[in-house]
GROMACS .gro file of C-alpha atoms in nm:
model
  385
    1UNK     CA    1   0.271   9.347  13.521
    2UNK     CA    2   0.166   9.292  13.166
    3UNK     CA    3   0.261   9.277  12.805
    4UNK     CA    4   0.406   9.591  12.661
    5UNK     CA    5   0.249   9.642  12.323
    6UNK     CA    6  -0.078   9.468  12.400
    7UNK     CA    7  -0.414   9.606  12.482
    8UNK     CA    8  -0.516   9.664  12.839
    9UNK     CA    9  -0.757   9.433  13.011
   10UNK     CA   10  -1.089   9.602  12.932
   11UNK     CA   11  -1.281   9.770  13.212
   12UNK     CA   12  -1.563   9.568  13.352
   13UNK     CA   13  -1.822   9.840  13.302
   14UNK     CA   14  -1.880   9.886  13.673
   15UNK     CA   15  -2.038  10.207  13.793
   16UNK     CA   16  -1.856  10.388  14.072
   17UNK     CA   17  -2.073  10.241  14.345
   18UNK     CA   18  -1.973   9.892  14.228
   19UNK     CA   19  -1.607   9.989  14.194
   20UNK     CA   20  -1.606  10.107  14.556
   21UNK     CA   21  -1.785   9.797  14.680
   22UNK     CA   22  -1.578   9.607  14.931
   23UNK     CA   23  -1.382   9.308  14.808
   24UNK     CA   24  -1.439   8.973  14.983
   25UNK     CA   25  -1.227   8.935  15.296
   26UNK     CA   26  -1.306   8.572  15.375
   27UNK     CA   27  -1.079   8.280  15.290
   28UNK     CA   28  -1.093   8.233  14.911
   29UNK     CA   29  -1.273   7.920  14.785
   30UNK     CA   30  -0.975   7.843  14.559
   31UNK     CA   31  -0.606   7.778  14.609
   32UNK     CA   32  -0.298   7.927  14.447
   33UNK     CA   33  -0.249   7.595  14.268
   34UNK     CA   34  -0.596   7.616  14.115
   35UNK     CA   35  -0.525   7.970  13.996
   36UNK     CA   36  -0.198   7.859  13.840
   37UNK     CA   37  -0.367   7.572  13.655
   38UNK     CA   38  -0.595   7.823  13.482
   39UNK     CA   39  -0.294   7.998  13.327
   40UNK     CA   40  -0.142   7.859  13.006
   41UNK     CA   41   0.198   7.705  13.091
   42UNK     CA   42   0.386   7.917  12.837
   43UNK     CA   43   0.301   8.227  13.040
   44UNK     CA   44   0.566   8.122  13.292
   45UNK     CA   45   0.841   8.090  13.030
   46UNK     CA   46   1.108   8.363  13.023
   47UNK     CA   47   1.292   8.462  12.704
   48UNK     CA   48   1.623   8.649  12.714
   49UNK     CA   49   1.578   8.782  12.361
   50UNK     CA   50   1.223   8.898  12.417
   51UNK     CA   51   1.306   9.059  12.750
   52UNK     CA   52   1.602   9.243  12.600
   53UNK     CA   53   1.385   9.361  12.312
   54UNK     CA   54   1.187   9.573  12.557
   55UNK     CA   55   1.507   9.717  12.702
   56UNK     CA   56   1.639   9.806  12.357
   57UNK     CA   57   1.306   9.951  12.246
   58UNK     CA   58   1.275  10.176  12.551
   59UNK     CA   59   1.635  10.294  12.529
   60UNK     CA   60   1.599  10.376  12.158
   61UNK     CA   61   1.291  10.588  12.228
   62UNK     CA   62   1.466  10.759  12.520
   63UNK     CA   63   1.771  10.827  12.301
   64UNK     CA   64   1.554  10.983  12.031
   65UNK     CA   65   1.390  11.218  12.282
   66UNK     CA   66   1.735  11.305  12.422
   67UNK     CA   67   1.868  11.375  12.071
   68UNK     CA   68   1.580  11.605  11.981
   69UNK     CA   69   1.598  11.794  12.311
   70UNK     CA   70   1.973  11.852  12.307
   71UNK     CA   71   2.006  11.931  11.936
   72UNK     CA   72   1.698  12.135  11.857
   73UNK     CA   73   1.546  12.296  12.166
   74UNK     CA   74   1.814  12.565  12.181
   75UNK     CA   75   1.729  12.663  11.822
   76UNK     CA   76   1.368  12.745  11.907
   77UNK     CA   77   1.269  13.111  11.942
   78UNK     CA   78   1.202  13.245  12.289
   79UNK     CA   79   0.987  13.152  12.483
   80UNK     CA   80   0.919  12.813  12.317
   81UNK     CA   81   1.193  12.630  12.511
   82UNK     CA   82   0.996  12.700  12.829
   83UNK     CA   83   0.719  12.489  12.674
   84UNK     CA   84   0.922  12.217  12.505
   85UNK     CA   85   1.141  12.130  12.804
   86UNK     CA   86   0.848  12.040  13.034
   87UNK     CA   87   0.701  11.832  12.750
   88UNK     CA   88   1.035  11.652  12.720
   89UNK     CA   89   1.044  11.589  13.096
   90UNK     CA   90   0.696  11.436  13.084
   91UNK     CA   91   0.742  11.207  12.783
   92UNK     CA   92   1.099  11.107  12.869
   93UNK     CA   93   0.994  11.043  13.228
   94UNK     CA   94   0.720  10.809  13.108
   95UNK     CA   95   0.961  10.615  12.885
   96UNK     CA   96   1.215  10.587  13.167
   97UNK     CA   97   0.940  10.465  13.398
   98UNK     CA   98   0.910  10.174  13.154
   99UNK     CA   99   1.285  10.116  13.195
  100UNK     CA  100   1.234  10.124  13.572
  101UNK     CA  101   0.964   9.857  13.538
  102UNK     CA  102   1.199   9.626  13.346
  103UNK     CA  103   1.462   9.663  13.619
  104UNK     CA  104   1.189   9.585  13.873
  105UNK     CA  105   1.120   9.270  13.676
  106UNK     CA  106   1.487   9.175  13.703
  107UNK     CA  107   1.453   9.200  14.080
  108UNK     CA  108   1.178   8.938  14.065
  109UNK     CA  109   1.392   8.704  13.850
  110UNK     CA  110   1.131   8.742  13.577
  111UNK     CA  111   1.367   8.881  13.311
  112UNK     CA  112   1.544   8.556  13.223
  113UNK     CA  113   1.628   8.209  13.352
  114UNK     CA  114   1.966   8.337  13.471
  115UNK     CA  115   1.975   8.509  13.809
  116UNK     CA  116   2.317   8.666  13.746
  117UNK     CA  117   2.201   8.817  13.418
  118UNK     CA  118   1.887   8.951  13.582
  119UNK     CA  119   2.093   9.115  13.856
  120UNK     CA  120   2.344   9.267  13.614
  121UNK     CA  121   2.067   9.418  13.398
  122UNK     CA  122   1.863   9.530  13.698
  123UNK     CA  123   2.164   9.683  13.876
  124UNK     CA  124   2.266   9.873  13.562
  125UNK     CA  125   1.921  10.010  13.479
  126UNK     CA  126   1.817  10.093  13.834
  127UNK     CA  127   2.150  10.256  13.920
  128UNK     CA  128   2.113  10.484  13.617
  129UNK     CA  129   1.783  10.597  13.770
  130UNK     CA  130   1.944  10.639  14.115
  131UNK     CA  131   1.765  10.335  14.257
  132UNK     CA  132   1.967  10.106  14.489
  133UNK     CA  133   1.885   9.785  14.304
  134UNK     CA  134   1.963   9.513  14.557
  135UNK     CA  135   1.844   9.723  14.851
  136UNK     CA  136   1.504   9.774  14.695
  137UNK     CA  137   1.494   9.419  14.554
  138UNK     CA  138   1.514   9.271  14.904
  139UNK     CA  139   1.268   9.509  15.071
  140UNK     CA  140   1.029   9.471  14.777
  141UNK     CA  141   1.045   9.093  14.806
  142UNK     CA  142   0.932   9.128  15.166
  143UNK     CA  143   0.647   9.349  15.049
  144UNK     CA  144   0.534   9.067  14.820
  145UNK     CA  145   0.566   8.819  15.105
  146UNK     CA  146   0.352   9.030  15.340
  147UNK     CA  147   0.112   9.228  15.122
  148UNK     CA  148  -0.195   9.348  15.306
  149UNK     CA  149  -0.047   9.280  15.650
  150UNK     CA  150  -0.067   9.570  15.892
  151UNK     CA  151   0.214   9.416  16.092
  152UNK     CA  152   0.469   9.311  15.831
  153UNK     CA  153   0.405   9.479  15.494
  154UNK     CA  154   0.696   9.697  15.380
  155UNK     CA  155   0.549   9.995  15.194
  156UNK     CA  156   0.238  10.214  15.201
  157UNK     CA  157   0.140  10.052  15.526
  158UNK     CA  158  -0.186  10.230  15.618
  159UNK     CA  159  -0.210  10.397  15.955
  160UNK     CA  160  -0.471  10.317  16.213
  161UNK     CA  161  -0.655  10.605  16.377
  162UNK     CA  162  -0.423  10.604  16.676
  163UNK     CA  163  -0.131  10.669  16.439
  164UNK     CA  164  -0.284  10.969  16.269
  165UNK     CA  165  -0.095  11.293  16.326
  166UNK     CA  166  -0.265  11.570  16.521
  167UNK     CA  167  -0.260  11.802  16.220
  168UNK     CA  168  -0.435  11.556  15.985
  169UNK     CA  169  -0.779  11.709  16.040
  170UNK     CA  170  -0.645  12.048  15.938
  171UNK     CA  171  -0.517  11.927  15.601
  172UNK     CA  172  -0.817  11.705  15.523
  173UNK     CA  173  -0.942  11.958  15.267
  174UNK     CA  174  -0.864  12.039  14.902
  175UNK     CA  175  -0.561  12.265  14.966
  176UNK     CA  176  -0.424  12.019  15.222
  177UNK     CA  177  -0.471  11.723  14.989
  178UNK     CA  178  -0.303  11.912  14.705
  179UNK     CA  179  -0.005  11.989  14.928
  180UNK     CA  180   0.013  11.632  15.057
  181UNK     CA  181  -0.001  11.482  14.708
  182UNK     CA  182   0.259  11.727  14.579
  183UNK     CA  183   0.503  11.638  14.855
  184UNK     CA  184   0.431  11.266  14.816
  185UNK     CA  185   0.488  11.263  14.441
  186UNK     CA  186   0.801  11.479  14.443
  187UNK     CA  187   0.976  11.370  14.764
  188UNK     CA  188   0.804  11.043  14.855
  189UNK     CA  189   1.045  10.808  14.678
  190UNK     CA  190   1.376  10.955  14.806
  191UNK     CA  191   1.226  10.992  15.154
  192UNK     CA  192   1.124  10.627  15.152
  193UNK     CA  193   1.469  10.513  15.043
  194UNK     CA  194   1.659  10.736  15.285
  195UNK     CA  195   1.429  10.744  15.588
  196UNK     CA  196   1.174  10.464  15.535
  197UNK     CA  197   0.889  10.718  15.523
  198UNK     CA  198   0.559  10.531  15.459
  199UNK     CA  199   0.741  10.202  15.518
  200UNK     CA  200   0.706   9.938  15.783
  201UNK     CA  201   0.810  10.063  16.129
  202UNK     CA  202   1.128   9.912  16.268
  203UNK     CA  203   1.268   9.927  16.619
  204UNK     CA  204   1.553  10.149  16.498
  205UNK     CA  205   1.643  10.376  16.209
  206UNK     CA  206   1.589  10.206  15.872
  207UNK     CA  207   1.748  10.318  15.547
  208UNK     CA  208   1.785  10.146  15.210
  209UNK     CA  209   2.145  10.266  15.181
  210UNK     CA  210   2.254  10.119  15.514
  211UNK     CA  211   2.390   9.763  15.478
  212UNK     CA  212   2.366   9.715  15.855
  213UNK     CA  213   2.013   9.851  15.888
  214UNK     CA  214   1.723   9.643  16.021
  215UNK     CA  215   1.575   9.591  15.674
  216UNK     CA  216   1.849   9.345  15.575
  217UNK     CA  217   1.996   9.024  15.707
  218UNK     CA  218   2.361   8.921  15.710
  219UNK     CA  219   2.345   8.740  15.375
  220UNK     CA  220   2.216   9.051  15.200
  221UNK     CA  221   2.464   9.308  15.332
  222UNK     CA  222   2.730   9.263  15.062
  223UNK     CA  223   2.470   9.328  14.792
  224UNK     CA  224   2.364   9.649  14.968
  225UNK     CA  225   2.725   9.769  14.939
  226UNK     CA  226   2.711   9.687  14.567
  227UNK     CA  227   2.390   9.889  14.530
  228UNK     CA  228   2.548  10.183  14.708
  229UNK     CA  229   2.851  10.158  14.478
  230UNK     CA  230   2.621  10.173  14.177
  231UNK     CA  231   2.451  10.486  14.307
  232UNK     CA  232   2.785  10.650  14.385
  233UNK     CA  233   2.919  10.569  14.039
  234UNK     CA  234   2.619  10.724  13.864
  235UNK     CA  235   2.625  11.024  14.098
  236UNK     CA  236   2.991  11.081  14.016
  237UNK     CA  237   2.909  11.056  13.645
  238UNK     CA  238   2.638  11.319  13.688
  239UNK     CA  239   2.888  11.539  13.873
  240UNK     CA  240   3.134  11.512  13.585
  241UNK     CA  241   2.858  11.596  13.339
  242UNK     CA  242   2.763  11.900  13.546
  243UNK     CA  243   3.124  12.017  13.540
  244UNK     CA  244   3.146  11.968  13.165
  245UNK     CA  245   2.798  12.075  13.055
  246UNK     CA  246   2.670  12.282  13.346
  247UNK     CA  247   2.428  12.203  13.625
  248UNK     CA  248   2.133  12.348  13.431
  249UNK     CA  249   2.202  12.106  13.144
  250UNK     CA  250   2.203  11.805  13.379
  251UNK     CA  251   1.885  11.920  13.554
  252UNK     CA  252   1.704  11.974  13.224
  253UNK     CA  253   1.819  11.659  13.047
  254UNK     CA  254   1.824  11.419  13.343
  255UNK     CA  255   1.670  11.578  13.653
  256UNK     CA  256   1.333  11.668  13.504
  257UNK     CA  257   1.259  11.319  13.365
  258UNK     CA  258   1.383  11.160  13.689
  259UNK     CA  259   1.129  11.359  13.889
  260UNK     CA  260   0.856  11.225  13.660
  261UNK     CA  261   0.984  10.867  13.702
  262UNK     CA  262   0.984  10.902  14.081
  263UNK     CA  263   0.636  11.055  14.079
  264UNK     CA  264   0.488  10.777  13.867
  265UNK     CA  265   0.661  10.511  14.072
  266UNK     CA  266   0.503  10.643  14.391
  267UNK     CA  267   0.165  10.703  14.227
  268UNK     CA  268   0.147  10.358  14.068
  269UNK     CA  269   0.235  10.184  14.393
  270UNK     CA  270  -0.001  10.404  14.595
  271UNK     CA  271  -0.298  10.337  14.368
  272UNK     CA  272  -0.227   9.964  14.348
  273UNK     CA  273  -0.259   9.927  14.725
  274UNK     CA  274  -0.487  10.213  14.829
  275UNK     CA  275  -0.857  10.184  14.751
  276UNK     CA  276  -1.180  10.190  14.955
  277UNK     CA  277  -1.261   9.835  14.842
  278UNK     CA  278  -0.938   9.676  14.965
  279UNK     CA  279  -0.909   9.507  15.305
  280UNK     CA  280  -0.603   9.503  15.525
  281UNK     CA  281  -0.544   9.243  15.793
  282UNK     CA  282  -0.381   9.211  16.131
  283UNK     CA  283  -0.199   8.893  16.230
  284UNK     CA  284  -0.521   8.721  16.338
  285UNK     CA  285  -0.672   8.732  15.986
  286UNK     CA  286  -0.385   8.768  15.741
  287UNK     CA  287  -0.259   8.492  15.519
  288UNK     CA  288  -0.050   8.516  15.204
  289UNK     CA  289  -0.322   8.453  14.946
  290UNK     CA  290  -0.569   8.695  15.105
  291UNK     CA  291  -0.296   8.956  15.120
  292UNK     CA  292  -0.187   8.903  14.759
  293UNK     CA  293  -0.548   8.954  14.649
  294UNK     CA  294  -0.573   9.279  14.848
  295UNK     CA  295  -0.449   9.483  14.555
  296UNK     CA  296  -0.617   9.634  14.251
  297UNK     CA  297  -0.558   9.676  13.879
  298UNK     CA  298  -0.587  10.028  13.736
  299UNK     CA  299  -0.624  10.182  13.392
  300UNK     CA  300  -0.369  10.445  13.283
  301UNK     CA  301  -0.488  10.462  12.923
  302UNK     CA  302  -0.205  10.470  12.670
  303UNK     CA  303   0.045  10.471  12.957
  304UNK     CA  304  -0.045  10.108  13.030
  305UNK     CA  305   0.159  10.016  12.725
  306UNK     CA  306   0.441  10.260  12.803
  307UNK     CA  307   0.466  10.116  13.156
  308UNK     CA  308   0.462   9.756  13.022
  309UNK     CA  309   0.122   9.711  13.185
  310UNK     CA  310   0.251   9.704  13.539
  311UNK     CA  311  -0.056   9.916  13.609
  312UNK     CA  312  -0.335   9.688  13.493
  313UNK     CA  313  -0.201   9.339  13.566
  314UNK     CA  314  -0.083   9.398  13.920
  315UNK     CA  315  -0.310   9.134  14.074
  316UNK     CA  316  -0.152   8.864  13.857
  317UNK     CA  317   0.190   9.004  13.937
  318UNK     CA  318   0.133   8.966  14.310
  319UNK     CA  319   0.020   8.608  14.263
  320UNK     CA  320   0.306   8.509  14.031
  321UNK     CA  321   0.582   8.767  14.050
  322UNK     CA  322   0.833   8.556  13.852
  323UNK     CA  323   0.608   8.562  13.546
  324UNK     CA  324   0.756   8.782  13.268
  325UNK     CA  325   0.561   9.098  13.203
  326UNK     CA  326   0.484   9.013  12.839
  327UNK     CA  327   0.269   8.717  12.950
  328UNK     CA  328   0.086   8.876  13.242
  329UNK     CA  329  -0.195   9.019  13.028
  330UNK     CA  330  -0.287   8.674  12.903
  331UNK     CA  331  -0.257   8.541  13.258
  332UNK     CA  332  -0.485   8.814  13.393
  333UNK     CA  333  -0.757   8.722  13.147
  334UNK     CA  334  -0.718   8.355  13.241
  335UNK     CA  335  -0.746   8.404  13.618
  336UNK     CA  336  -1.036   8.651  13.628
  337UNK     CA  337  -1.304   8.378  13.602
  338UNK     CA  338  -1.138   8.187  13.888
  339UNK     CA  339  -1.099   8.492  14.112
  340UNK     CA  340  -1.449   8.625  14.055
  341UNK     CA  341  -1.524   8.900  14.309
  342UNK     CA  342  -1.175   8.860  14.452
  343UNK     CA  343  -1.038   9.026  14.138
  344UNK     CA  344  -1.043   9.404  14.172
  345UNK     CA  345  -1.026   9.652  13.885
  346UNK     CA  346  -1.095  10.025  13.883
  347UNK     CA  347  -1.102  10.205  13.549
  348UNK     CA  348  -1.126  10.552  13.704
  349UNK     CA  349  -0.868  10.783  13.535
  350UNK     CA  350  -0.560  10.780  13.755
  351UNK     CA  351  -0.562  11.155  13.820
  352UNK     CA  352  -0.920  11.134  13.950
  353UNK     CA  353  -0.847  10.819  14.148
  354UNK     CA  354  -0.543  10.982  14.306
  355UNK     CA  355  -0.756  11.270  14.436
  356UNK     CA  356  -1.040  11.044  14.550
  357UNK     CA  357  -0.812  10.806  14.738
  358UNK     CA  358  -0.631  11.096  14.904
  359UNK     CA  359  -0.971  11.212  15.027
  360UNK     CA  360  -1.132  10.881  15.123
  361UNK     CA  361  -0.837  10.667  15.241
  362UNK     CA  362  -0.697  10.843  15.547
  363UNK     CA  363  -0.659  10.548  15.785
  364UNK     CA  364  -0.789  10.195  15.835
  365UNK     CA  365  -1.031  10.075  16.100
  366UNK     CA  366  -1.223   9.752  16.166
  367UNK     CA  367  -1.600   9.754  16.141
  368UNK     CA  368  -1.778   9.849  16.462
  369UNK     CA  369  -1.971   9.531  16.528
  370UNK     CA  370  -1.955   9.234  16.759
  371UNK     CA  371  -1.820   8.992  16.501
  372UNK     CA  372  -1.483   8.880  16.635
  373UNK     CA  373  -1.358   8.798  16.284
  374UNK     CA  374  -1.420   9.152  16.163
  375UNK     CA  375  -1.189   9.285  16.433
  376UNK     CA  376  -0.891   9.159  16.233
  377UNK     CA  377  -1.007   9.307  15.902
  378UNK     CA  378  -0.946   9.676  15.847
  379UNK     CA  379  -1.100   9.911  15.590
  380UNK     CA  380  -1.014  10.260  15.479
  381UNK     CA  381  -1.212  10.552  15.616
  382UNK     CA  382  -1.177  10.930  15.638
  383UNK     CA  383  -1.375  11.006  15.953
  384UNK     CA  384  -1.143  11.211  16.168
  385UNK     CA  385  -1.393  11.353  16.417
   0.00000   0.00000   0.00000
């Protein structure tokens, strides 16, 4: 994550063949401690006032968009509202994605020095976006603890060839990819929360709303109830709004932007962990540092700033997730010389990258050679025949 309001880390000028070049998969010649020493100490300092300033800024912008939409759109001559409402959904959804990112930061205890304050802010903001804060906080922490592991990672765990569905070869074409991406971006987030779709396989049904599900341990169950209560409270509020204002009003003002938030959340996460250059590891090769480095920074243009640079400082975020987002840009610049080829950045526009990755990254497979080490390192491929 990075500093909202600052410039993105500049692209490295790589041509596509270099961007797609495999990242190193051997044990890094540096330690986490050496990486941390390269970062200025103030980058790890959290400020309540500065963190809240981003919350206030985002909510002011969202309120302005809401005010314009609800006070002026109905005055426009037909058929202009059919144009202005989708524009509102897009821009408001982007702003609320920034709010989502701040709540995500609370889950990492990167918002302030006070865990209770972080949880109160995160629970409030995430619940308003129908995200079960504590439920996702705990599963996401496990994702950070097991990134790049085929056995224990929590989300967007790539399939091996044996796990590919029989129909995959029939949708490995432009219409099939379009359909797959559409379903993923619109339904992927609620399906993950409710049914653990694309998540780590468990030995029984896993659901983020179930306090007694296999995702959580006994100490976490009370907080899952609290998350569920937050979702129920917001859902009831939306019901009362629908009764008072009408379902169409709620769908236009709230539902449209929420779809955009969910789509960007899935897309951002997908592109951070899905790339032809990134290795994945089985238990024989995985360790935490190698896994944390098996992620990639992306460039979303002006949206980097809107999303508080969660998009283009993700490598630093995986190394030091308690670092506040407004320092991660400086930290990224500081660690790049240390990481060298282990630092991955792809400046391909996200809409092009989304299509390319959907085409090239179907499943993971180790290289076909006699090197025993390579048997534990898996790379994306799209060869289904």
